[in-house]
Coordinates of C-alpha atoms and ligand atoms in Angstrom, one line a residue:
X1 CA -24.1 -34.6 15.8
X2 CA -21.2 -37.3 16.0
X3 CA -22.0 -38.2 12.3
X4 CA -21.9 -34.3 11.2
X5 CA -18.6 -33.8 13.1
X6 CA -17.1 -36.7 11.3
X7 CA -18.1 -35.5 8.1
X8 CA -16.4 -32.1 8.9
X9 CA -13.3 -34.0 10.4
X10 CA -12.6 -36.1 7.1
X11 CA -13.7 -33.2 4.6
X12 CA -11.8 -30.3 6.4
X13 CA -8.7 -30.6 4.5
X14 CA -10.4 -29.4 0.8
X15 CA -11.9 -26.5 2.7
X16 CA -9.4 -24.3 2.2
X17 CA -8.5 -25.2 -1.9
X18 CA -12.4 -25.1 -2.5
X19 CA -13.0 -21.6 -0.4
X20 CA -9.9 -20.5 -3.1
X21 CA -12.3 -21.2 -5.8
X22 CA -15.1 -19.1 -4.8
X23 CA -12.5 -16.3 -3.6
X24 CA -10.9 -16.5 -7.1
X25 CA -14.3 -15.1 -8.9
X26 CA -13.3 -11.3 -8.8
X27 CA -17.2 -9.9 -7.5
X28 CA -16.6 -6.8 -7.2
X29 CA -20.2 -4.8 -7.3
X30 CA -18.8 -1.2 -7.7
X31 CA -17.0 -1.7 -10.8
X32 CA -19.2 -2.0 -14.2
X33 CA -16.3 -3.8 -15.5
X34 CA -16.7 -6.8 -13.7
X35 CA -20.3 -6.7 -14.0
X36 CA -19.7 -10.4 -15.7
X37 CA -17.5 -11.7 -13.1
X38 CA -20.6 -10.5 -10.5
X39 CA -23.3 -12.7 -12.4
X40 CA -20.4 -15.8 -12.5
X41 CA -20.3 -15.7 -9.0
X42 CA -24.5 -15.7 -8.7
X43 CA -24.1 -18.6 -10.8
X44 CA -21.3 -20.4 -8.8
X45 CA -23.2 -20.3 -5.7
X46 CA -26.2 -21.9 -7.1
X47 CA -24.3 -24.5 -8.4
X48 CA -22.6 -25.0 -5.1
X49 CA -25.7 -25.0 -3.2
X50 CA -27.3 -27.2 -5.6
X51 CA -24.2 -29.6 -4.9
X52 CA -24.5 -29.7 -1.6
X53 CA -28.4 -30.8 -1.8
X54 CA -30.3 -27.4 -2.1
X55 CA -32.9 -28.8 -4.9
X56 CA -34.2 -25.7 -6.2
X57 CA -31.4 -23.1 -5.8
X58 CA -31.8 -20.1 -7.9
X59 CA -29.9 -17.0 -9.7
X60 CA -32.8 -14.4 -9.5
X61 CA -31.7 -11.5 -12.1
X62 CA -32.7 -7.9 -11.1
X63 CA -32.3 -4.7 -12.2
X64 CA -28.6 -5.0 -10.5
X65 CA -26.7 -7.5 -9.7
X66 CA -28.3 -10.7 -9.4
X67 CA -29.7 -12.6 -6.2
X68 CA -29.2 -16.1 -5.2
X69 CA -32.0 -18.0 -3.2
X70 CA -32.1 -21.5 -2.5
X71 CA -34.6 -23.6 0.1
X72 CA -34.5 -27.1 1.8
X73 CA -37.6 -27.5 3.4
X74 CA -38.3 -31.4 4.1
X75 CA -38.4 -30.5 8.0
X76 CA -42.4 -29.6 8.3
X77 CA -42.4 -29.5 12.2
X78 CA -39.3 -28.0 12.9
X79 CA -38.6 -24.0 12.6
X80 CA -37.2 -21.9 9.1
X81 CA -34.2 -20.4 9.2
X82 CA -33.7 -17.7 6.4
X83 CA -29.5 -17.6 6.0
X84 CA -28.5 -14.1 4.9
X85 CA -25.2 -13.1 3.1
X86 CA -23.5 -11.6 0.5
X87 CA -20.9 -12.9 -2.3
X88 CA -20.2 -9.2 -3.7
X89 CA -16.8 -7.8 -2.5
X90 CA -15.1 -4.7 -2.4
X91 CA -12.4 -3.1 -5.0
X92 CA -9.2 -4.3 -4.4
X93 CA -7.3 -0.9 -4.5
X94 CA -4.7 -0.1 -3.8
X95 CA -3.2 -3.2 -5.1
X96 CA 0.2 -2.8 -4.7
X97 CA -0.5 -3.0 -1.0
X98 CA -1.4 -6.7 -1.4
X99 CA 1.3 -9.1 0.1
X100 CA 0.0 -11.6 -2.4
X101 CA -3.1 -11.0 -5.0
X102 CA -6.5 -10.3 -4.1
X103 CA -8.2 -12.9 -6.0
X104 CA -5.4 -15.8 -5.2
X105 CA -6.1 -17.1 -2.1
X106 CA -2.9 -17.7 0.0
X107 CA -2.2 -19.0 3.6
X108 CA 0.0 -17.2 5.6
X109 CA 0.1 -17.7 9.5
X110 CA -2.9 -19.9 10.2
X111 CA -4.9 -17.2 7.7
X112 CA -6.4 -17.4 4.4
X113 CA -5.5 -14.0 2.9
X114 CA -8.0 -12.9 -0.1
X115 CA -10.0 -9.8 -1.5
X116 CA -13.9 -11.9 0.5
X117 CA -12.1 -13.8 2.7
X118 CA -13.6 -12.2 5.8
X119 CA -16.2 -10.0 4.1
X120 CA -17.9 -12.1 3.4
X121 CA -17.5 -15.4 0.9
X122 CA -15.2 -17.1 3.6
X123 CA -17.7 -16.6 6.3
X124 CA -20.6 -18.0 3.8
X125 CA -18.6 -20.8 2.8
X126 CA -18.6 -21.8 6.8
X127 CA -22.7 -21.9 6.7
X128 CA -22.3 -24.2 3.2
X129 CA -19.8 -26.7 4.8
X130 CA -22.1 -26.9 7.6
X131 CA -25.2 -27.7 5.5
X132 CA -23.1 -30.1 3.4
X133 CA -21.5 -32.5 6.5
X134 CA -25.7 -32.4 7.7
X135 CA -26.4 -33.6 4.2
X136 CA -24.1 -35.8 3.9
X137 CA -24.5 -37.3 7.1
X138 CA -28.3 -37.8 7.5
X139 CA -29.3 -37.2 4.4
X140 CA -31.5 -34.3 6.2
X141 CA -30.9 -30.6 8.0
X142 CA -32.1 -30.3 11.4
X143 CA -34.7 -27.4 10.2
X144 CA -35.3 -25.5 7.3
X145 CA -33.3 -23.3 5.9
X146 CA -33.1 -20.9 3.0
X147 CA -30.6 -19.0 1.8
X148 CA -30.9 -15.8 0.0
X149 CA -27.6 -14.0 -1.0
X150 CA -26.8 -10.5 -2.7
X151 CA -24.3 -9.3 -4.9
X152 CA -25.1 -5.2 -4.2
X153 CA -24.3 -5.4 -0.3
X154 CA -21.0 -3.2 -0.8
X155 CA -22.7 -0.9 -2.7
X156 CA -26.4 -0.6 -0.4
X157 CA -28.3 -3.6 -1.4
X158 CA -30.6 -1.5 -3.6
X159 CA -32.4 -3.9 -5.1
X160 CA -33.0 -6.3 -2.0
X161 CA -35.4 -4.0 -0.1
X162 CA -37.8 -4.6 -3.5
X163 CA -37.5 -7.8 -4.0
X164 CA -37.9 -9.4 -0.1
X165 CA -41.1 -6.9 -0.1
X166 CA -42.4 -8.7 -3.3
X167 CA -41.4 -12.5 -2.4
X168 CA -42.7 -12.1 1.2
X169 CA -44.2 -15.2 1.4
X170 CA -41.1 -16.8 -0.4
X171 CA -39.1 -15.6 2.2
X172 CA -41.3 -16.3 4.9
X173 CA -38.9 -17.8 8.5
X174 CA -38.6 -17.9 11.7
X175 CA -35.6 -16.2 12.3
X176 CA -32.5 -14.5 9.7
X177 CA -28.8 -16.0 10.4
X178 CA -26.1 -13.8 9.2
X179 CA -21.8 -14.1 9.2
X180 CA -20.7 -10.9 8.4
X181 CA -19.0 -9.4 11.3
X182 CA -15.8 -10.0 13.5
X183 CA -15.7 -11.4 16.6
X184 CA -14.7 -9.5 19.5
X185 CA -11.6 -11.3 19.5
X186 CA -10.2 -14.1 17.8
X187 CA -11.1 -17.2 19.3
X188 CA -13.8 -15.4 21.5
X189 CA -17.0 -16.4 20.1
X190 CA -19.5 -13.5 19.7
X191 CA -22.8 -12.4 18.8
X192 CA -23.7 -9.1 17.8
X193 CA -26.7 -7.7 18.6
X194 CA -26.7 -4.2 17.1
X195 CA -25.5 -2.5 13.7
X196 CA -24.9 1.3 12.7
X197 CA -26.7 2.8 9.4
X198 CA -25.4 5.4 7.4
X199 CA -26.1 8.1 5.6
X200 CA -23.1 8.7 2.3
X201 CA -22.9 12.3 0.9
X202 CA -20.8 13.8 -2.2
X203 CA -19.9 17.6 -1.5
X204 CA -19.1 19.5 -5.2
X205 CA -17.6 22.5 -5.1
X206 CA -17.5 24.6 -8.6
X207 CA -15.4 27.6 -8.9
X208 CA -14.0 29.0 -12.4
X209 CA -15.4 27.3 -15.7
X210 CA -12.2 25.4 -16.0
X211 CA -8.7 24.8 -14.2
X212 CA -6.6 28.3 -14.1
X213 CA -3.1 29.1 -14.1
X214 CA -2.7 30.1 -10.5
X215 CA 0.0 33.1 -11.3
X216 CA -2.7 34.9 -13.9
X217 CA -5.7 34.3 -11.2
X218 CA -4.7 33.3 -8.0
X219 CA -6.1 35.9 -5.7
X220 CA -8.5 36.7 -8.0
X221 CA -11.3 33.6 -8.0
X222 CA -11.6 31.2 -5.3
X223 CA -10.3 28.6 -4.7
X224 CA -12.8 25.3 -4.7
X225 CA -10.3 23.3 -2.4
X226 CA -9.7 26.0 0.5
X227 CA -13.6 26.3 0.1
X228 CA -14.4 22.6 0.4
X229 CA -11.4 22.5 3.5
X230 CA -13.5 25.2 4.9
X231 CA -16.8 23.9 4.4
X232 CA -15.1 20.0 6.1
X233 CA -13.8 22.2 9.0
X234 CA -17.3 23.1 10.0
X235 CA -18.8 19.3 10.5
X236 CA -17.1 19.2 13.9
X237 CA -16.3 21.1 16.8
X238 CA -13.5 21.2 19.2
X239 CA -15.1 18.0 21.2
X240 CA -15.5 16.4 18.1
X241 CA -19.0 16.1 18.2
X242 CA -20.8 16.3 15.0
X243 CA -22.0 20.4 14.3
X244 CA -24.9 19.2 12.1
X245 CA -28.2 21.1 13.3
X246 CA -30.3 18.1 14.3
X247 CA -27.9 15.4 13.9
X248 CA -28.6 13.7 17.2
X249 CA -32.4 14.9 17.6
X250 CA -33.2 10.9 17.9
X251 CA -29.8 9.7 18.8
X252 CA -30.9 7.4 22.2
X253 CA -28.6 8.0 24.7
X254 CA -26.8 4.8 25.4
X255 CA -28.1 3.1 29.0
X256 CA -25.8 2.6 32.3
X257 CA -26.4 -1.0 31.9
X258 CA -25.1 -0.9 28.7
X259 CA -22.3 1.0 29.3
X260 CA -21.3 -1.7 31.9
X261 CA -21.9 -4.7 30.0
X262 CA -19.3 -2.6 27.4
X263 CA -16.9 -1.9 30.1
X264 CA -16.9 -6.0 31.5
X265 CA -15.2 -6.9 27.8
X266 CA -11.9 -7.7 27.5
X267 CA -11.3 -4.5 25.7
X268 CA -7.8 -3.3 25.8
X269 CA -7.1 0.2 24.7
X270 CA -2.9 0.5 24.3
X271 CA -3.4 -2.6 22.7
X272 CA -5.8 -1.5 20.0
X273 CA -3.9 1.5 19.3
X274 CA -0.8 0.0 19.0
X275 CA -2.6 -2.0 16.6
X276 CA -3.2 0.4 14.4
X277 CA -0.1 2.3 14.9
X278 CA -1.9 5.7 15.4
X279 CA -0.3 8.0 18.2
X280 CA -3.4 8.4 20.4
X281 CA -6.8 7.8 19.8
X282 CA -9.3 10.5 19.4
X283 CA -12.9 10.5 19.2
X284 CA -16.1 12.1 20.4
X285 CA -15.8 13.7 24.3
X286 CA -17.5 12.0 27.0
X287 CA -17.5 8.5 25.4
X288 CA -15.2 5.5 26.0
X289 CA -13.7 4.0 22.2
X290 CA -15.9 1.0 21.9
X291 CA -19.2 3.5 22.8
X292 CA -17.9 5.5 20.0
X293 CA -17.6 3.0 17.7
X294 CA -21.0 0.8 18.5
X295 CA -23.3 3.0 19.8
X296 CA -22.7 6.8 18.9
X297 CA -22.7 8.3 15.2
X298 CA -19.3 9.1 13.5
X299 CA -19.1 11.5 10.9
X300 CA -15.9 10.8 8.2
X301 CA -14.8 12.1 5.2
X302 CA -14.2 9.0 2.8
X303 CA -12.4 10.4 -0.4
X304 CA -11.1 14.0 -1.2
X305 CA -10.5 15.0 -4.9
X306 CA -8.7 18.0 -6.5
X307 CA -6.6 19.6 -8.3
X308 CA -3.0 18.2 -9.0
X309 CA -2.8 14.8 -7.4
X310 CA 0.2 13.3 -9.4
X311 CA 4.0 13.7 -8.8
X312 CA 5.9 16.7 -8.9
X313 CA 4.1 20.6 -8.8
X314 CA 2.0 22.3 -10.8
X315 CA 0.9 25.6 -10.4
X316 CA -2.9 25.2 -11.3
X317 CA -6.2 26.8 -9.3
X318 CA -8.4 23.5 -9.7
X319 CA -11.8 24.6 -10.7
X320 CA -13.6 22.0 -8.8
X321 CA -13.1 19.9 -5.5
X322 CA -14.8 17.0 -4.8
X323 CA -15.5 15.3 -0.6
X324 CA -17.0 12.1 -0.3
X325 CA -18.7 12.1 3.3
X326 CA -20.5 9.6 5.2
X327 CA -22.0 9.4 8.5
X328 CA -22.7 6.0 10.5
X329 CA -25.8 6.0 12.2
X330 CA -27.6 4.6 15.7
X331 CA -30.9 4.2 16.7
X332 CA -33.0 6.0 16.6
X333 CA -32.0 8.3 13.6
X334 CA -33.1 8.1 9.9
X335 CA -30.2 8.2 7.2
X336 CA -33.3 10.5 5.3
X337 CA -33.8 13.1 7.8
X338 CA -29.4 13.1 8.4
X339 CA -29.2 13.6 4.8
X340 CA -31.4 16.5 5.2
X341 CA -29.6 18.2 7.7
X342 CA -26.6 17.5 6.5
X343 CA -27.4 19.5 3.1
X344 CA -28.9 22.3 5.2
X345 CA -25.5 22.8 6.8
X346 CA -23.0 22.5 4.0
X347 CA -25.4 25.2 2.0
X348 CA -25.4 27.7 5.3
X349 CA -21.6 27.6 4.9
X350 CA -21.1 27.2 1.3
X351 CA -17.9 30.4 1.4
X352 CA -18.6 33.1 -1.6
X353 CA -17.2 32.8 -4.4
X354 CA -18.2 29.0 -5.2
X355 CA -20.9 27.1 -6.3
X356 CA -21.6 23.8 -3.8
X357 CA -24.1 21.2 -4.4
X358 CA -24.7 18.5 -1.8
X359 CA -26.0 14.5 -3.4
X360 CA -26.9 11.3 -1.4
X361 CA -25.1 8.6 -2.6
X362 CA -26.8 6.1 -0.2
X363 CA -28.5 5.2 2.9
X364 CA -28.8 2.2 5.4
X365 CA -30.9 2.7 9.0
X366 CA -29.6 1.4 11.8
X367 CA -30.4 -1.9 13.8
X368 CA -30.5 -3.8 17.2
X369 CA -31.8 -7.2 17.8
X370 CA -34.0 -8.6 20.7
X371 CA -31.2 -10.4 22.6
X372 CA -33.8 -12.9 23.9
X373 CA -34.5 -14.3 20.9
X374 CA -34.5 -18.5 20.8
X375 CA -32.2 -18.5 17.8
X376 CA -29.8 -16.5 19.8
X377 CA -29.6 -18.9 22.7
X378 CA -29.0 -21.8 20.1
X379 CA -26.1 -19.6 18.4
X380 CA -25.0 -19.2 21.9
X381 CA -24.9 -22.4 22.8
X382 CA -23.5 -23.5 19.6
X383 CA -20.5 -21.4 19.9
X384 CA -19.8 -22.5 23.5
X385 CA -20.0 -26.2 21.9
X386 CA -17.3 -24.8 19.1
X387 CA -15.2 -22.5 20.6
X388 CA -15.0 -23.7 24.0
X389 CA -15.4 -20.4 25.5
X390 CA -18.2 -17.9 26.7
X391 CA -19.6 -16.4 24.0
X392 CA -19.6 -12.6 24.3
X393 CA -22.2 -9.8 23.2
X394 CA -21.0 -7.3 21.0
X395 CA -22.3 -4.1 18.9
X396 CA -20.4 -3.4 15.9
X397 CA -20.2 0.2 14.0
X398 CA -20.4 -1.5 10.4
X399 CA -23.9 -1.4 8.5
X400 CA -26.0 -4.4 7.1
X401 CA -28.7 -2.5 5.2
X402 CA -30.7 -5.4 5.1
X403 CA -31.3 -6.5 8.9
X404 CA -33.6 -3.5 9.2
X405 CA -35.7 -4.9 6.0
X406 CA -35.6 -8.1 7.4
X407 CA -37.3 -6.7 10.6
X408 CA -39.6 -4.0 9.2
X409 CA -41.0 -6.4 6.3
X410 CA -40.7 -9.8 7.4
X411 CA -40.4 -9.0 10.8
X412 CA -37.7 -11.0 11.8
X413 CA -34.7 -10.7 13.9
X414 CA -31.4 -11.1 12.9
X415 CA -29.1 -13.3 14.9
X416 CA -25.4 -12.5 13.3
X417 CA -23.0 -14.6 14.7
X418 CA -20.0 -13.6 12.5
X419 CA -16.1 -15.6 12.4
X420 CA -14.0 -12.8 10.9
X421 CA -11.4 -10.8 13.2
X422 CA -11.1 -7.2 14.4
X423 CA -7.3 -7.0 12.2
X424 CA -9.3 -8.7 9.1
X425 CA -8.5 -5.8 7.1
X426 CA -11.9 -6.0 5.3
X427 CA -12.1 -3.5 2.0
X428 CA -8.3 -2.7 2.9
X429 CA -5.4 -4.5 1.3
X430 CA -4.5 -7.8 2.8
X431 CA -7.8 -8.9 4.0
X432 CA -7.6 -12.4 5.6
X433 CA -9.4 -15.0 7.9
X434 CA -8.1 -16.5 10.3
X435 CA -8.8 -20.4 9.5
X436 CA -8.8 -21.4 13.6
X437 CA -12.2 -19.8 13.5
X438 CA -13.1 -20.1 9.9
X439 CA -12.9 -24.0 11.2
X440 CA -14.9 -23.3 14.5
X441 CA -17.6 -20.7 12.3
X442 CA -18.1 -24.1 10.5
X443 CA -18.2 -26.2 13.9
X444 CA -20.5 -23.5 15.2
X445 CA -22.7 -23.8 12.1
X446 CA -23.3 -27.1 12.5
X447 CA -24.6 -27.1 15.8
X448 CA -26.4 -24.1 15.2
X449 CA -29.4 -25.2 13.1
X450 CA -29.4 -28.5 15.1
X451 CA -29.8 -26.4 18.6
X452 CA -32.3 -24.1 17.2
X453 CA -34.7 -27.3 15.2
X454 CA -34.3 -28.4 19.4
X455 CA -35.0 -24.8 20.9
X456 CA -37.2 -23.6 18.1
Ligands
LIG1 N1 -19.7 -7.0 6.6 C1 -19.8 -5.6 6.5 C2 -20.7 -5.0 7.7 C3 -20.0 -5.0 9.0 C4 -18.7 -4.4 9.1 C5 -20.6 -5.5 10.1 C6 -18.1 -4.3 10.4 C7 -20.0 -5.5 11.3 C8 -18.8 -4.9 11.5 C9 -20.5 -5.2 5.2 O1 -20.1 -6.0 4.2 C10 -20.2 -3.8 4.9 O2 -19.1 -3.5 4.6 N2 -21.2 -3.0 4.8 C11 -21.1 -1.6 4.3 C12 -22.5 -1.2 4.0 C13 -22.6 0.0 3.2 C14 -21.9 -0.1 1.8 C15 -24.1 0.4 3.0 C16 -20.5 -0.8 5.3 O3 -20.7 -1.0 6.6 O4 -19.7 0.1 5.0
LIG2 MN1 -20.0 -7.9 4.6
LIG3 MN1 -18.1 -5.1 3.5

């Protein structure tokens, strides 16, 4: 490892210019405008991967956005690590809320501020320096890796589940490495064992034909915005628990060992509400904050739209209201079944007077990891060897859609042993990484693959 350290040591200072370079490629997967800048990006990793001594690497088109899969594989006896991430990113609205723009990558305070920073080019570009100071040193990676990365992650990694089922045997490894989470805390190395699904629904509510004037017909029609408010007002009840007929039927109920292992963290309440200057924080009864967020479903709406939104007044009776509402999932429940029930309820309160149709947008189950696996002892070890701290177990209330695929088709487990922070601001304005641990993910990296080739 002295020879991959060095390399690392003496190529450390480009890291940050070169990261700039992949952040600069505006991938944003929502947005059918920048459809081209999407496919750019496919094509920039391959070429970086192939740079860095990936032979064969690959932009696979699909029916999407494209994928990028790349293999070295010159280490028969030693195990396959399939590397999982994602060089999509997420709008950069609003914009005027960026200190300095999204797609210029600027350092500020020991952090690399950029629309991917954190989420998730920055955290790729840690596993791509580590494969290149391996290369570079020994001509050789310590086991065999592959790397498969999506451009559809932000928007449900539709057209992932399709293709790992076809290239099975492609795709065929020992275990699935992923950086796409924070760390508990910066500089406490983590690894998390457990992800929330979801389950995203539109609410429409139609009332007249068109937009009114409210002084001829207020009064007379309703009013599609009280009748969305009403129908939102329903979801929860005074404990905040989710109303939902059958929403927790296969929620498991989180374990007293759990529970303490959750309580032992360094987990500081005032702190984290100061944080995000909120006056209190509020959340489901009978459960502490971090249970809420890692291990019980949340219910939020994500977007409200209608009527009259720009400055000024105008009297007008919108004639439709649009509610964007998504749920975040835990084991065991299925986004299908959620989505069910969640229909079932809006239409049993649907108020007269208004026509309300309920549409999945998308879906993701949720997922927990053996937390015996080898690879996560090597990752363990690897980030004590990095970080020179005790690496942490966390859960975290984001979604990878893919980990569940991973399990259910290839059956593997995913170790994520992610580098970003809890104050990343990832798919908010200002999203950043701090490079202390962008430096340490790459440290980490590096001894990663070598302590698994040993353990594996
Ligand atoms: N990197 C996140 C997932 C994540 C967030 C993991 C926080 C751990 C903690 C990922 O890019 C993401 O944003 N996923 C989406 C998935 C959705 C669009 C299906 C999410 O969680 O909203
Ligand atoms: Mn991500
Ligand atoms: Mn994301």
């Amino acid at each position: 490892m002295e020879k991959v350290l060095e390399q690392i040591h003496e190529r450390q200072g480009g890291y940050v210019e070169e990261l700039g370079e992949f952040l600069a490629i505006p991938s944003v997967s929502t947005d059918p405008s920048h459809a081209g800048d999407v496919h750019r990006c496919a094509e920039y990793c391959r070429d970086r991967l192939s740079g860095i001594g990936f032979p064969d690497a690959e932009v696979i088109e699909t029916d999407g956005h494209p994928i990028v899969l790349a293999q070295w594989l010159d280490a028969p006896s030693s195990p396959t690590v399939l590397f999982y991430g994602h060089y999509d990113v997420q709008p950069v609205d609003p914009i005027e809320l960026w200190t300095t723009p999204p797609f210029e990558a600027t350092v500020r305070d020991g952090r690399i501020f950029a629309r991917g920073s954190a989420d998730d080019k920055g955290q790729v570009f840690a596993h791509w320096k580590a494969w290149e100071a391996h290369l570079a040193a020994h001509g050789r990676l310590p086991c065999n890796v592959k790397v498969l990365l999506e451009g559809e992650e932000e928007i449900g990694s539709e057209h992932l589940g399709p293709f790992i089922e076809k290239n099975a045997d492609r795709l065929a490894a020992d275990v699935v490495m992923i950086s796409d989470s924070p760390m508990f805390a910066s500089g406490v190395p983590s690894l998390c064992y457990g992800l929330r699904g979801l389950c995203y629904m539109e609410i429409h509510v139609q009332g007249a034909r068109s937009d009114l004037h409210s002084g001829s017909f207020g009064g007379a029609v309703a009013n599609p915005a009280l009748a969305l408010a009403e129908i939102l007002a329903t979801l929860k009840d005074h404990e905040r628990h989710v109303a939902i007929e059958g929403f927790y039927d296969r929620v498991l109920p989180l374990s007293d060992e759990e529970r303490n292992e959750f309580r032992k963290l360094p987990f500081d309440e005032n702190a984290y509400r100061r944080e995000l200057e909120v006056p209190e924080l509020v959340g489901e009864a009978g459960f502490t904050t971090l249970e809420r967020v890692w291990a019980r479903p949340s219910l939020d709406v994500n977007g409200l739209v209608s009527g009259f939104t720009g400055e000024g007044a105008k009297t007008v009776l919108p004639a439709r209201a649009t509610a964007k509402v998504s749920m975040r999932l835990v084991p065991d429940q299925d986004p299908e079944a959620v989505a069910g029930f969640f229909r079932r309820h809006v239409e049993s309160v649907a108020p007269a007077g208004v026509t309300v149709e309920v549409r999945k947008l998308h879906g993701a189950k949720p997922y927990l990891a053996p937390i015996d696996h080898p690879a996560n002892r090597a990752a363990r070890r690897a980030l004590g060897l990095a970080f020179g701290a005790e690496t942490v177990m966390t859960r975290e209330g984001g979604t990878i859609p893919v980990t569940t695929t991973f399990q259910e088709r290839l059956g593997l487990t995913s170790v994520m042993m992610g580098f970003g922070t809890p104050d990343e601001n990832a798919h908010a304005p200002d999203e950043n990484l701090a490079l202390e641990n962008f430096h340490g993910g790459v440290v980490a990296a590096a001894h990663f693959y070598k302590e698994y080739a040993e353990e594996g």
